Coordinates of C-alpha atoms and ligand atoms in Angstrom, one line a residue:
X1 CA 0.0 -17.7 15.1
X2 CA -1.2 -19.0 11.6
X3 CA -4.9 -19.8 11.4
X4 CA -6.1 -22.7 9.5
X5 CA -9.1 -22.3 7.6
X6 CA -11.5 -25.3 5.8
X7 CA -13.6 -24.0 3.4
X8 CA -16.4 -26.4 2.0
X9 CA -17.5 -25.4 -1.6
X10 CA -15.6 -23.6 -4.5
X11 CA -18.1 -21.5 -5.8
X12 CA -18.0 -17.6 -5.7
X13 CA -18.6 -17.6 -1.5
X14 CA -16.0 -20.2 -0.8
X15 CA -12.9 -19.8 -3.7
X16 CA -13.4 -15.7 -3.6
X17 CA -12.8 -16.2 0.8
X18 CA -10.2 -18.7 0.3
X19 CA -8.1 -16.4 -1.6
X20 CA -8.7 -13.5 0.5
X21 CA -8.2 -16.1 3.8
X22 CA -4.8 -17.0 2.1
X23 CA -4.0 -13.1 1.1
X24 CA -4.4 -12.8 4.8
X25 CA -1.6 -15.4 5.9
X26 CA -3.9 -18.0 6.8
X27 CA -3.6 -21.8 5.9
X28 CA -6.3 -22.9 3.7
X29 CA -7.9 -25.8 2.2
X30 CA -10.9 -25.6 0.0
X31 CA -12.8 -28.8 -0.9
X32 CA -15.0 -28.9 -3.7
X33 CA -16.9 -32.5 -5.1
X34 CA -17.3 -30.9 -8.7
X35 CA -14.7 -31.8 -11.9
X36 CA -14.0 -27.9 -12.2
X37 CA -14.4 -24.7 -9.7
X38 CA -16.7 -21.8 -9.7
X39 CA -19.5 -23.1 -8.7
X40 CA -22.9 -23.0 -9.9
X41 CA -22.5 -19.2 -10.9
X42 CA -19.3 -20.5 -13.2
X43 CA -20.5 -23.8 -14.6
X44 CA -24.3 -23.9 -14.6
X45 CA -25.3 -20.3 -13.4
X46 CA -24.2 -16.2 -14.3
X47 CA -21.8 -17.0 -16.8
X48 CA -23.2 -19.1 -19.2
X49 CA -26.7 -18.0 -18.9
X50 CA -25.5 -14.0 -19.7
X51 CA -23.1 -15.8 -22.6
X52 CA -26.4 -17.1 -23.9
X53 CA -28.5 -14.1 -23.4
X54 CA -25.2 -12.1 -25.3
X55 CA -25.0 -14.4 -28.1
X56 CA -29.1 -14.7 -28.4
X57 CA -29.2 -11.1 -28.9
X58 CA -27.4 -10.9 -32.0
X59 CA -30.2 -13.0 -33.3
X60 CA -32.7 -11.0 -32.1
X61 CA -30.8 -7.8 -33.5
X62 CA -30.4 -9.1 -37.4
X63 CA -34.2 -10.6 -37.3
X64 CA -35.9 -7.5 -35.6
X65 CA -33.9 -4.2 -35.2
X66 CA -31.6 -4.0 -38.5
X67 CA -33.6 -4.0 -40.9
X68 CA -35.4 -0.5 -39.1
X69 CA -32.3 1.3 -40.0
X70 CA -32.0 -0.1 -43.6
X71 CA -29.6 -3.0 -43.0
X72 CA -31.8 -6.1 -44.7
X73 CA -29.3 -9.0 -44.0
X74 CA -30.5 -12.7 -44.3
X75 CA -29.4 -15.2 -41.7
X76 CA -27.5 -17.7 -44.1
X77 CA -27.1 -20.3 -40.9
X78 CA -27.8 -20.8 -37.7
X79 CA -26.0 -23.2 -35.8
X80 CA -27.1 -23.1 -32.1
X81 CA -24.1 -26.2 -31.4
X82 CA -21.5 -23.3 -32.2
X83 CA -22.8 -20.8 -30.0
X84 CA -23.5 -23.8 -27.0
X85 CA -19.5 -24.6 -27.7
X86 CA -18.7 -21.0 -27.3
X87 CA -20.8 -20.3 -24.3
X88 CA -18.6 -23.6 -22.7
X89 CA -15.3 -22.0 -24.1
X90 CA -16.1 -19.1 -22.2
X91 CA -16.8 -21.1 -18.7
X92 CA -14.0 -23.4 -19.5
X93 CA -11.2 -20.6 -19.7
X94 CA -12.9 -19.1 -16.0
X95 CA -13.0 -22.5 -14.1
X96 CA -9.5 -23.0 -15.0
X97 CA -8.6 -19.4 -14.3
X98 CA -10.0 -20.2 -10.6
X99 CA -7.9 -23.1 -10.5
X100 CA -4.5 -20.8 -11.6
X101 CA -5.3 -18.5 -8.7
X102 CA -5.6 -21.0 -5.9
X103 CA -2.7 -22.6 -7.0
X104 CA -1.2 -18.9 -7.0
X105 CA -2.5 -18.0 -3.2
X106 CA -1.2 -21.3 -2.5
X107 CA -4.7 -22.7 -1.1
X108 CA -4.9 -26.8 -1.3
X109 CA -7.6 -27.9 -3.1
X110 CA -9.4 -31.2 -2.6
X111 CA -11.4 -32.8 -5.0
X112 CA -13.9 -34.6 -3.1
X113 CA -17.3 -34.4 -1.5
X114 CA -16.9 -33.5 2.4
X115 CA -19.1 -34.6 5.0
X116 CA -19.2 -33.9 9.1
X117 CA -18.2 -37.2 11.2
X118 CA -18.3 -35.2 14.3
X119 CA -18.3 -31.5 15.5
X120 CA -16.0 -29.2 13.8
X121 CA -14.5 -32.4 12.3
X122 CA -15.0 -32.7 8.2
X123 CA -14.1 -36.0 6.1
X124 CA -13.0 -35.9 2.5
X125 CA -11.7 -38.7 0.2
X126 CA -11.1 -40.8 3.6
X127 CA -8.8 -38.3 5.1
X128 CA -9.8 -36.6 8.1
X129 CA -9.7 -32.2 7.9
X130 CA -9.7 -30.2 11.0
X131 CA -9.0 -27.0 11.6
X132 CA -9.3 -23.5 13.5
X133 CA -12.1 -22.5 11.4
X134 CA -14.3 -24.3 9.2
X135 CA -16.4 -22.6 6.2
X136 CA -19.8 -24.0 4.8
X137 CA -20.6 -22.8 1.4
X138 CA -22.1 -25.5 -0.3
X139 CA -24.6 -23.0 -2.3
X140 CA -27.8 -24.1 -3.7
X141 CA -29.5 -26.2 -6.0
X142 CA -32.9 -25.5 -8.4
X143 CA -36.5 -26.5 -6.2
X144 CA -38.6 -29.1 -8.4
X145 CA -42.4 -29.5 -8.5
X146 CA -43.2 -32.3 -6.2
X147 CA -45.6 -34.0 -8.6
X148 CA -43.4 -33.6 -12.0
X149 CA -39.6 -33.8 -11.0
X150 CA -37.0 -32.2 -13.3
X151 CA -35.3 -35.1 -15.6
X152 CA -33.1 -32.6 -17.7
X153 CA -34.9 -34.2 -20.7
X154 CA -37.6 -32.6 -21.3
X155 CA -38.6 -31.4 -17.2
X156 CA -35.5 -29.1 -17.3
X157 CA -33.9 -26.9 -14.5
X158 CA -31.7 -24.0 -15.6
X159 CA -28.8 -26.1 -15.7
X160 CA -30.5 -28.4 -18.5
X161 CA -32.5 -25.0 -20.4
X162 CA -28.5 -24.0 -20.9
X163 CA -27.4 -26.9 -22.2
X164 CA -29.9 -28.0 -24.6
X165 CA -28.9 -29.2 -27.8
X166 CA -31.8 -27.8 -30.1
X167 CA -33.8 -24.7 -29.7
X168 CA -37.1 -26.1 -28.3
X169 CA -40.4 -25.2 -30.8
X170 CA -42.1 -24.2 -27.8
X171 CA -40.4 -23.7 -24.4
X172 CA -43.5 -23.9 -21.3
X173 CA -41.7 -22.0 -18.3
X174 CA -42.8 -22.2 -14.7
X175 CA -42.1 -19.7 -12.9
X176 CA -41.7 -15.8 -14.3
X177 CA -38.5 -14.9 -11.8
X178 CA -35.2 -14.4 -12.7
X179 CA -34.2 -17.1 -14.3
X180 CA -38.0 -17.8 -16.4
X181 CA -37.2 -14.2 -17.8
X182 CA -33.3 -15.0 -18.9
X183 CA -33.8 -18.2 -20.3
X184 CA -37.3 -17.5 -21.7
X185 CA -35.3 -14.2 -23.9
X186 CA -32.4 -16.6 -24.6
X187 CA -35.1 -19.1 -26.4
X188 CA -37.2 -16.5 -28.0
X189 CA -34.7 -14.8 -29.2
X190 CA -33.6 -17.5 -30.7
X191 CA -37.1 -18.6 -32.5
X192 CA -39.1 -20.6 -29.5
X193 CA -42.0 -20.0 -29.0
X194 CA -42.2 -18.9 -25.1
X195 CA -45.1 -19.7 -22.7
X196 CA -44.9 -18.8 -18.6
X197 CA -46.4 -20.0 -15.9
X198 CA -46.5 -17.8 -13.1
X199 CA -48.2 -18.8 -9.9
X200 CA -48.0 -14.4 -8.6
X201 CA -49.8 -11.6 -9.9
X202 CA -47.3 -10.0 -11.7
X203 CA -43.6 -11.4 -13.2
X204 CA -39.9 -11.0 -11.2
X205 CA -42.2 -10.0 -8.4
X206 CA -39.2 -9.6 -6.3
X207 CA -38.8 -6.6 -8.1
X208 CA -40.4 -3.3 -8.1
X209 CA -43.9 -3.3 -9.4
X210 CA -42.8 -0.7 -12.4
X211 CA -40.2 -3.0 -13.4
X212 CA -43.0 -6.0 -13.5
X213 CA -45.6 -3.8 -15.8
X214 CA -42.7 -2.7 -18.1
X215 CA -41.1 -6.3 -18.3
X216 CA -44.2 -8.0 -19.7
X217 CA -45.3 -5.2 -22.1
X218 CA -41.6 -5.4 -23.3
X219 CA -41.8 -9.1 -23.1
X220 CA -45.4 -9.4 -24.3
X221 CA -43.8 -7.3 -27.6
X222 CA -41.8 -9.9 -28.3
X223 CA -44.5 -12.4 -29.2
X224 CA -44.2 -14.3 -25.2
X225 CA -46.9 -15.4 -23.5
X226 CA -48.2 -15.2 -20.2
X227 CA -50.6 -16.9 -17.9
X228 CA -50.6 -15.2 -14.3
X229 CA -52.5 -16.5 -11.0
X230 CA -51.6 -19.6 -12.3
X231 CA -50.5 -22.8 -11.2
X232 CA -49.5 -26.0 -12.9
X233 CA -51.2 -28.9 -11.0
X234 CA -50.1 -31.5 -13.9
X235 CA -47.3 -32.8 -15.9
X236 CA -46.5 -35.6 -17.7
X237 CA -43.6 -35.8 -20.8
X238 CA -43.7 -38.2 -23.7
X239 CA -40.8 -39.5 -26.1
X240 CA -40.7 -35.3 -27.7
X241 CA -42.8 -33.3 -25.5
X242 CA -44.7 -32.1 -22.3
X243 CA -48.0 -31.6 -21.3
X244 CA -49.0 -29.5 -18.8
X245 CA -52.2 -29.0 -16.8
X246 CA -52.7 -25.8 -15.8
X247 CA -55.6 -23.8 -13.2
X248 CA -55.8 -20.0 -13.7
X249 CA -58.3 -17.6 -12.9
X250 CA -60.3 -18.8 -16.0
X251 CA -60.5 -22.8 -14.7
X252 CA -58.1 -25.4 -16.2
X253 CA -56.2 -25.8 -19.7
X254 CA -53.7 -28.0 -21.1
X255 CA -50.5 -26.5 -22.4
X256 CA -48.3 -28.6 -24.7
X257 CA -45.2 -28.0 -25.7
X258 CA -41.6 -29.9 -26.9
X259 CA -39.4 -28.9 -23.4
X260 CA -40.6 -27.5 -19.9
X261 CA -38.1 -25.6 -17.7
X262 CA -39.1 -25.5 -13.5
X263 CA -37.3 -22.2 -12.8
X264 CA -39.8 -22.0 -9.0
X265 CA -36.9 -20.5 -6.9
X266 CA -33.6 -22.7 -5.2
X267 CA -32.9 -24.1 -2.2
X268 CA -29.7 -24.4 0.4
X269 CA -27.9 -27.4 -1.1
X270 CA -26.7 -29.1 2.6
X271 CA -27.3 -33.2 1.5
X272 CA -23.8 -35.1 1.7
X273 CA -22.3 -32.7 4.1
X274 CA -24.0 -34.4 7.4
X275 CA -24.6 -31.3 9.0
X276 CA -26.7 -33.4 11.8
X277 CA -23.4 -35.0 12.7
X278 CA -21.7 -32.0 13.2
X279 CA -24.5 -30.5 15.1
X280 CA -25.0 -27.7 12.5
X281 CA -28.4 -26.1 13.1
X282 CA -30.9 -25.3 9.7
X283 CA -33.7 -23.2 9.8
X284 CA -36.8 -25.0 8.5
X285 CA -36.5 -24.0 4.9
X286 CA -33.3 -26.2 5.0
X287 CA -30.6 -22.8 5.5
X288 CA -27.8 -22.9 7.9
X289 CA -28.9 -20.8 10.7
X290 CA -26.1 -17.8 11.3
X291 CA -25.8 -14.8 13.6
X292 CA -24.9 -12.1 12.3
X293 CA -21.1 -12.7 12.3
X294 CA -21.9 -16.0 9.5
X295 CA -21.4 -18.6 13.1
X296 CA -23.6 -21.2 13.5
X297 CA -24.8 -22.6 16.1
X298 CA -21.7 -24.7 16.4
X299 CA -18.2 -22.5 17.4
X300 CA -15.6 -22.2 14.8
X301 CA -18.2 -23.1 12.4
X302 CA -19.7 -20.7 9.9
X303 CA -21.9 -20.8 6.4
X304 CA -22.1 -18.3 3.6
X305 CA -23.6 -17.5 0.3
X306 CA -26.3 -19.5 -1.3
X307 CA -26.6 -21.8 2.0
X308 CA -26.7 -19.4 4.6
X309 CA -29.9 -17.2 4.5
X310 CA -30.1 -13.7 1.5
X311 CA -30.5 -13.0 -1.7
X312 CA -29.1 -15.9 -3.5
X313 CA -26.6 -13.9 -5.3
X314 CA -23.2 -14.3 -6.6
X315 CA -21.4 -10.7 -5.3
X316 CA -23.4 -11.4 -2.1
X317 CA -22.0 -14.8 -1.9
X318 CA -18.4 -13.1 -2.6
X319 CA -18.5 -10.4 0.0
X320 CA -19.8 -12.3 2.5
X321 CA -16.8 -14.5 2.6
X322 CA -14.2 -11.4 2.3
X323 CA -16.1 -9.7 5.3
X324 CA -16.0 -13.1 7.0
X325 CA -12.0 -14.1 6.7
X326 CA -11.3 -10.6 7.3
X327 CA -13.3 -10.4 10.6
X328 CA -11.6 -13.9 11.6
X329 CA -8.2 -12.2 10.7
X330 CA -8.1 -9.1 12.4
X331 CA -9.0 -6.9 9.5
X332 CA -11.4 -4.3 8.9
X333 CA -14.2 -4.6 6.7
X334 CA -17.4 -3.6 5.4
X335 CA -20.8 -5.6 4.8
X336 CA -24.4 -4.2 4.4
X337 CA -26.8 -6.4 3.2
X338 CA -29.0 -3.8 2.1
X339 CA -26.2 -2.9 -0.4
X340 CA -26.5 -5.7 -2.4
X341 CA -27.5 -5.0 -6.0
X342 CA -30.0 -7.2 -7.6
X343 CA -29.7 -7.2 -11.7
X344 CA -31.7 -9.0 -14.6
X345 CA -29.5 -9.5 -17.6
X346 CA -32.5 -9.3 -20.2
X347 CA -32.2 -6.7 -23.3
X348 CA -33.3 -4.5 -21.8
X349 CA -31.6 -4.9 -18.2
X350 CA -33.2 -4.6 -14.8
X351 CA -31.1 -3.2 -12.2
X352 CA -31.9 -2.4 -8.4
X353 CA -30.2 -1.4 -5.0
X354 CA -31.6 -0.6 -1.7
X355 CA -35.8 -0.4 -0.9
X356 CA -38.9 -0.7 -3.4
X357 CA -41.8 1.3 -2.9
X358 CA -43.4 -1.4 -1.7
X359 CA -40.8 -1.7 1.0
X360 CA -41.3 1.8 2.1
X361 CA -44.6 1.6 1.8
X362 CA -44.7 -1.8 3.9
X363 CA -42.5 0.0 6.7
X364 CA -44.8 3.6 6.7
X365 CA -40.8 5.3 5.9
X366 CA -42.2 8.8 3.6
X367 CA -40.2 9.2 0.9
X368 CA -40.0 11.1 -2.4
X369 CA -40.2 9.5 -5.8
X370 CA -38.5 10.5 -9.2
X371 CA -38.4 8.5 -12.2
X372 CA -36.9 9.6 -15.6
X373 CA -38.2 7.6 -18.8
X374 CA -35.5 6.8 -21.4
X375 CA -37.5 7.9 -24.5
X376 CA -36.2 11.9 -23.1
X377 CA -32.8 10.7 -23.0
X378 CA -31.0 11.0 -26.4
X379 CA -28.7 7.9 -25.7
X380 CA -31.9 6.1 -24.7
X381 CA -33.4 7.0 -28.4
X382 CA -30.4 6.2 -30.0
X383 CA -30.2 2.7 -28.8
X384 CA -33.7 1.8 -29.1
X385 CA -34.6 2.1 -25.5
X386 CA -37.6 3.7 -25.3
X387 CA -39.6 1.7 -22.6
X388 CA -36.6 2.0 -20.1
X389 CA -37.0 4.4 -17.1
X390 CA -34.5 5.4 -13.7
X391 CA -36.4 5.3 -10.6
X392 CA -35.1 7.0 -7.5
X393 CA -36.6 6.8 -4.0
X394 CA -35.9 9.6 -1.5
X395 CA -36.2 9.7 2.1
X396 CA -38.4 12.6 2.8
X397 CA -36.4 14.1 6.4
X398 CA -33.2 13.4 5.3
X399 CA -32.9 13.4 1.6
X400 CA -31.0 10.5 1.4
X401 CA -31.4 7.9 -1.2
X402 CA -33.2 4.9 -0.3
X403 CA -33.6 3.1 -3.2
X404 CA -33.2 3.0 -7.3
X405 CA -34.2 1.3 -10.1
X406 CA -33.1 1.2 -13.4
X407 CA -34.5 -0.3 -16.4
X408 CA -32.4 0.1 -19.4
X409 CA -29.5 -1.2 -21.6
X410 CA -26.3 -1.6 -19.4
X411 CA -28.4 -0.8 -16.4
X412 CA -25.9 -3.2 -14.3
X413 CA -22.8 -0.9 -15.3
X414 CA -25.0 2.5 -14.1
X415 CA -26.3 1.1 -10.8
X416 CA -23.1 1.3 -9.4
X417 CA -23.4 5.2 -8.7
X418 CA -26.8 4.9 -7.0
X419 CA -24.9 2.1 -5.0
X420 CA -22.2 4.4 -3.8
X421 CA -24.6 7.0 -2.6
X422 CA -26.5 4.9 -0.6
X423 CA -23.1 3.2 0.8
X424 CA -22.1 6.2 1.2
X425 CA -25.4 7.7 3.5
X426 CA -25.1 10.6 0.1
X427 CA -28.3 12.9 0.0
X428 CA -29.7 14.2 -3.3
X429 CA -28.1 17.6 -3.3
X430 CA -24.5 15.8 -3.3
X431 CA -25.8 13.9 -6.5
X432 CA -27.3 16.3 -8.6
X433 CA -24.6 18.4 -9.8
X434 CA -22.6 15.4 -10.7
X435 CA -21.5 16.2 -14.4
X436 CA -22.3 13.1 -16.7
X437 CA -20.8 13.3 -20.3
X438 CA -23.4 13.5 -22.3
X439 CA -24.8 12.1 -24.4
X440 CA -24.8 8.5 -22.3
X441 CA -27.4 6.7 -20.6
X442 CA -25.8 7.6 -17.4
X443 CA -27.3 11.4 -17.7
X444 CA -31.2 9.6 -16.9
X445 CA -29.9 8.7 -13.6
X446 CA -29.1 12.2 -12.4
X447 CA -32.4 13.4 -14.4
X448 CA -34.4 11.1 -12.6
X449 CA -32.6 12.3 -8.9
X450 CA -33.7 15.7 -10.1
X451 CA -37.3 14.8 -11.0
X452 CA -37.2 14.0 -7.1
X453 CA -36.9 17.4 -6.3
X454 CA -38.9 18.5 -9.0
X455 CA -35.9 20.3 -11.0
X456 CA -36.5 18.2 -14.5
X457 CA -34.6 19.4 -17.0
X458 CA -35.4 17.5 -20.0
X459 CA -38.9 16.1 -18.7
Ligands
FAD1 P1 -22.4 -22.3 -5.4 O1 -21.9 -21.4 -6.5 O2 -23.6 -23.1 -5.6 O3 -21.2 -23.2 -5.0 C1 -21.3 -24.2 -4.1 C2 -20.3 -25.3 -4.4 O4 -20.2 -26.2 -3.3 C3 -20.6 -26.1 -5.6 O5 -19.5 -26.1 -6.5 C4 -20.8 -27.5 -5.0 O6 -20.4 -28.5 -5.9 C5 -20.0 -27.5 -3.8 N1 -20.4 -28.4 -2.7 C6 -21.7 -28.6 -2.2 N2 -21.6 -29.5 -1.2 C7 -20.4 -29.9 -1.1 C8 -19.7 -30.8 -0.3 N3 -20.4 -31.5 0.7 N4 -18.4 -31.0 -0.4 C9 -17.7 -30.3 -1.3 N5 -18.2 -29.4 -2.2 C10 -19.6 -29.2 -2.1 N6 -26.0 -14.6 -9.4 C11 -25.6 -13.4 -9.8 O7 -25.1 -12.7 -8.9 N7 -25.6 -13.0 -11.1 C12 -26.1 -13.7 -12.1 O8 -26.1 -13.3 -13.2 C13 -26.6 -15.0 -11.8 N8 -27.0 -15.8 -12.7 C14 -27.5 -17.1 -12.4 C15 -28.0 -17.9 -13.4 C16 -28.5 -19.1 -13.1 C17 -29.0 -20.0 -14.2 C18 -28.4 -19.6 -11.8 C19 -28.8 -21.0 -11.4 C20 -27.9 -18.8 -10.8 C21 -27.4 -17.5 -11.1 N9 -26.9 -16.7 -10.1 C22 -26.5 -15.4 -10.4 C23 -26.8 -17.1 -8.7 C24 -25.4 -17.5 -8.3 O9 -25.0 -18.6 -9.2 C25 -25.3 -18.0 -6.9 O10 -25.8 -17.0 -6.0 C26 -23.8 -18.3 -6.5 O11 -23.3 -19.3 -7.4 C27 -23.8 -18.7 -5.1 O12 -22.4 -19.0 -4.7 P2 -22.1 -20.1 -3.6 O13 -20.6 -20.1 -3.6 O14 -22.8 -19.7 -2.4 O15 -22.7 -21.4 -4.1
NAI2 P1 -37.1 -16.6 -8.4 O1 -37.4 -16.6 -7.0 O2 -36.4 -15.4 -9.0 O3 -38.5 -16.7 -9.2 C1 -39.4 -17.8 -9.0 C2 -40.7 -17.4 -9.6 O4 -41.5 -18.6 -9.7 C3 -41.5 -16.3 -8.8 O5 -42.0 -15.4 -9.8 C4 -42.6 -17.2 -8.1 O6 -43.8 -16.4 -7.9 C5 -42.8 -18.3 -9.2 N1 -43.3 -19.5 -8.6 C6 -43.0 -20.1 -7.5 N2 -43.6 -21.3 -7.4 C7 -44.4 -21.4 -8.5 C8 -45.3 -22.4 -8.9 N3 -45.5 -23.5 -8.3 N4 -45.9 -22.2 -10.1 C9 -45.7 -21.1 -10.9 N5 -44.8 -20.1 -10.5 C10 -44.2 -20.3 -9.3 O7 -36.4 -17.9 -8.7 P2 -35.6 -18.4 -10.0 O8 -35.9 -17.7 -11.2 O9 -35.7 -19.9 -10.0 O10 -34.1 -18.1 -9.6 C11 -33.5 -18.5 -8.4 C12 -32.5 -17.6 -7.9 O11 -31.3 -17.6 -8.6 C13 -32.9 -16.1 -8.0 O12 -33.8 -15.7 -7.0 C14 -31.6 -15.4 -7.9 O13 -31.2 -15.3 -6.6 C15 -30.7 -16.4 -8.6 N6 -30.4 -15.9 -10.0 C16 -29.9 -14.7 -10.2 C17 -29.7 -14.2 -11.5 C18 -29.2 -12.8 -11.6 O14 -28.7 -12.3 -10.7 N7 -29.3 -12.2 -12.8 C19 -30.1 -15.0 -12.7 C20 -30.6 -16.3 -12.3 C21 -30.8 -16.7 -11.1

């Protein structure tokens, strides 16, 4: 019999499951309260920031690298409203491209906010929705300081940073994660000045410690600044600027500057959906609570992506809604969290799958580490990438890999080897004879697998 499936959200976790869903013969609707699909990764998120950091770069290339190899060019004009109305060209041809393929799987779309009015029953536009199966993926929205909330004027979240009109004199970020680091390369590259905040020890420190040292000294190159063990305790904005009062390790200072952006992490966006009225369970930092299988604590029920608890993470937000609707439907599939890959799109990229160090470390697993620096790769030289480095971890009994980094141009388009190896339960020995054309980028990552085993070739 034909399943109906609800979906709640259009982003990557619910439009990416509703056409798999509808692939798999099931009826589905998806709702969505925004003007255009593709959720915040679409509209406000991946794609425009990485058009900005694209577009940015070219800047950054004619002021600072050109001229190295003899090209002296002069920027005649610069004007940052063409490459904004690019950057909205580009999200406006993928929206609409999500709205062509539901309209090819033949999945109803709903314009309309959706809200529980009782359990396992959804309301949208005044018309009631039931059916067999209902999916939550109502993604996430950015966290604000309590005491200085965001007023996408001059308090910005990501959302306002990418769609400023002017390119701020001096750009105060809070917050060195992901999204500090994009948008703060975006603006420098650009000509902002660029000043973080960053209440940790160290910057993206999600990331392996290596890839925090080599991020700031590649950052700090670039004329941004950094204040660590620091925390803003004050803000307050005038008519064409912000002040900010900050507490670091040296006592307070004041930090002025024309726009801040708050870029402190996201949380599960669940307000308008009611899930109290349709007895949907959150943990207490505001996620739908899952099992394993995505079901809440409610039958029929279940909640993926951004709102369900993991790395907030487009492809993870994508797969977990395939691996869901196939699992509903009777198909086989495959999930591993500890697959997902985890990417910074700054010049150079970051790029990791699998454990840290620290993570080993943390659970007393003994592994084996080897790390290849870019500067003895002759792709690496050529394109300027000489503070770039692959780093392998290696499970000391089973010499399995357990973990990579990789710090380098295009590092998001080479992580996908190290992803299949460690999908794929691969040792070192089945990677190390792999034949990479040379010379490419690529050759670093079998260099560095051999460094494990201490077989360098070329370091
Ligand atoms: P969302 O994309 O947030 O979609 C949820 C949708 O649900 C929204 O469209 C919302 O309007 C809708 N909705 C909410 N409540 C209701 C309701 N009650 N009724 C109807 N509709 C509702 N991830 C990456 O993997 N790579 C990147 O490069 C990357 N870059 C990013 C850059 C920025 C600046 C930001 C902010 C995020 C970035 N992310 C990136 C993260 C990525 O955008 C999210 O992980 C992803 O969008 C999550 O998908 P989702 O479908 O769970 O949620
Ligand atoms: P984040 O979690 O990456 O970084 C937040 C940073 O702010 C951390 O370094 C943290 O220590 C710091 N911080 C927290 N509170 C603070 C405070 N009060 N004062 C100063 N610093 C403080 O969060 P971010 O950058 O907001 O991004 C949110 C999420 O969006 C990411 O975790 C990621 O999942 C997703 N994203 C993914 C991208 C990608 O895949 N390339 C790009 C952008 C966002």
């Amino acid at each position: 019999m034909t399943k109906s499936i609800v979906i709640v959200g259009g982003g990557p976790a619910g439009y990416v499951s509703a056409i798999r869903a509808s692939q798999l013969g099931a009826k589905v609707t998806l709702i969505e309260k925004g003007p255009t699909l593709g959720g915040t990764c679409l509209n406000v998120g991946c794609v425009p920031s990485k058009a900005l950091l694209m577009f940015s770069h070219y800047k950054h290339l004619l002021d600072h690298e050109f001229a190295k190899v003899g090209i002296d060019a002069q920027l005649k004009n610069f004007d940052f409203s063409r490459m904004q109305k690019e950057k909205s060209r580009i999200v406006e041809t993928l929206t609409q491209g999500i709205a062509y393929l539901l309209k090819k799987n033949k999945i109803r779309h709903i314009q309309g906010e959706a809200r529980f009015i009782a359990q396992k029953k959804l309301e949208v536009n005044e018309e009631v929705v039931e059916a067999d199966y209902i999916i939550l993926a109502t993604g996430s929205q950015p966290i604000s300081l309590p005491f200085f909330p965001i007023d996408e004027k001059r308090v910005l979240s990501s959302t306002g940073a990418l769609a400023l009109k002017e390119v701020p004199k001096h750009l105060l970020i809070i917050g060195a994660g992901v999204i500090g680091l994009e948008m703060g390369s975006v603006y420098r590259a650009l000509g902002s000045k660029v000043t973080f905040i960053e209440f940790f020890s160290r910057i993206v420190p999600s990331f392996d410690t290596d890839v925090s040292q080599t991020m700031i000294e590649i950052m700090k190159e670039r004329g941004i600044v950094f204040h660590l063990q620091t925390k803003v305790v004050k803000g307050s904005t005038s008519q064409d600027g912000v002040e900010l009062i900050c507490e670091g390790p040296d006592g307070q200072f004041t930090l002025d500057g024309d726009y801040v952006l708050q870029s402190i992490g996201r949380k599960p966006t669940t307000q308008g959906l009611s899930p109290e009225i349709g007895g949907i369970r959150l943990d207490s930092k505001g996620y739908i609570e899952t099992g394993l299988d995505l079901q809440t604590n409610v039958s029929g029920v279940y909640a993926i992506g951004d709102v369900a608890v993991g790395p907030m993470l487009a492809h993870k937000a994508s797969h977990e809604g395939i691996a869901l609707v196939e699992n509903l439907l009777q198909k086989s599939t495959h999930y591993n969290l500890f697959e997902v890959p985890n990417v910074i799109y700054t010049h150079p990229e970051v790029a990791h799958v699998g454990m840290t160090e620290e993570d080993l470390k943390k659970h007393n697993l003994p592994f084996k580490m080897g790390k290849f620096p870019l500067k003895a790769n002759a792709r690496g030289l050529v394109e300027g990438d000489l503070k770039g480095f692959v780093k392998v971890l290696v499970c000391q009994s089973t010499k399995r890999l357990m973990g990579a980094t990789v710090v380098s141009m295009h590092a998001s388009e080479m992580l996908p080897m190290f992803q299949l190896a460690i999908s794929k339960k691969m040792t070192i020995d089945e990677i190390k004879h792999l034949m990479i054309a040379h010379p490419t980028l690529s050759e670093a990552l079998v260099e560095a697998v051999l460094n494990a085993e201490g077989e360098s070739l070329h370091f």
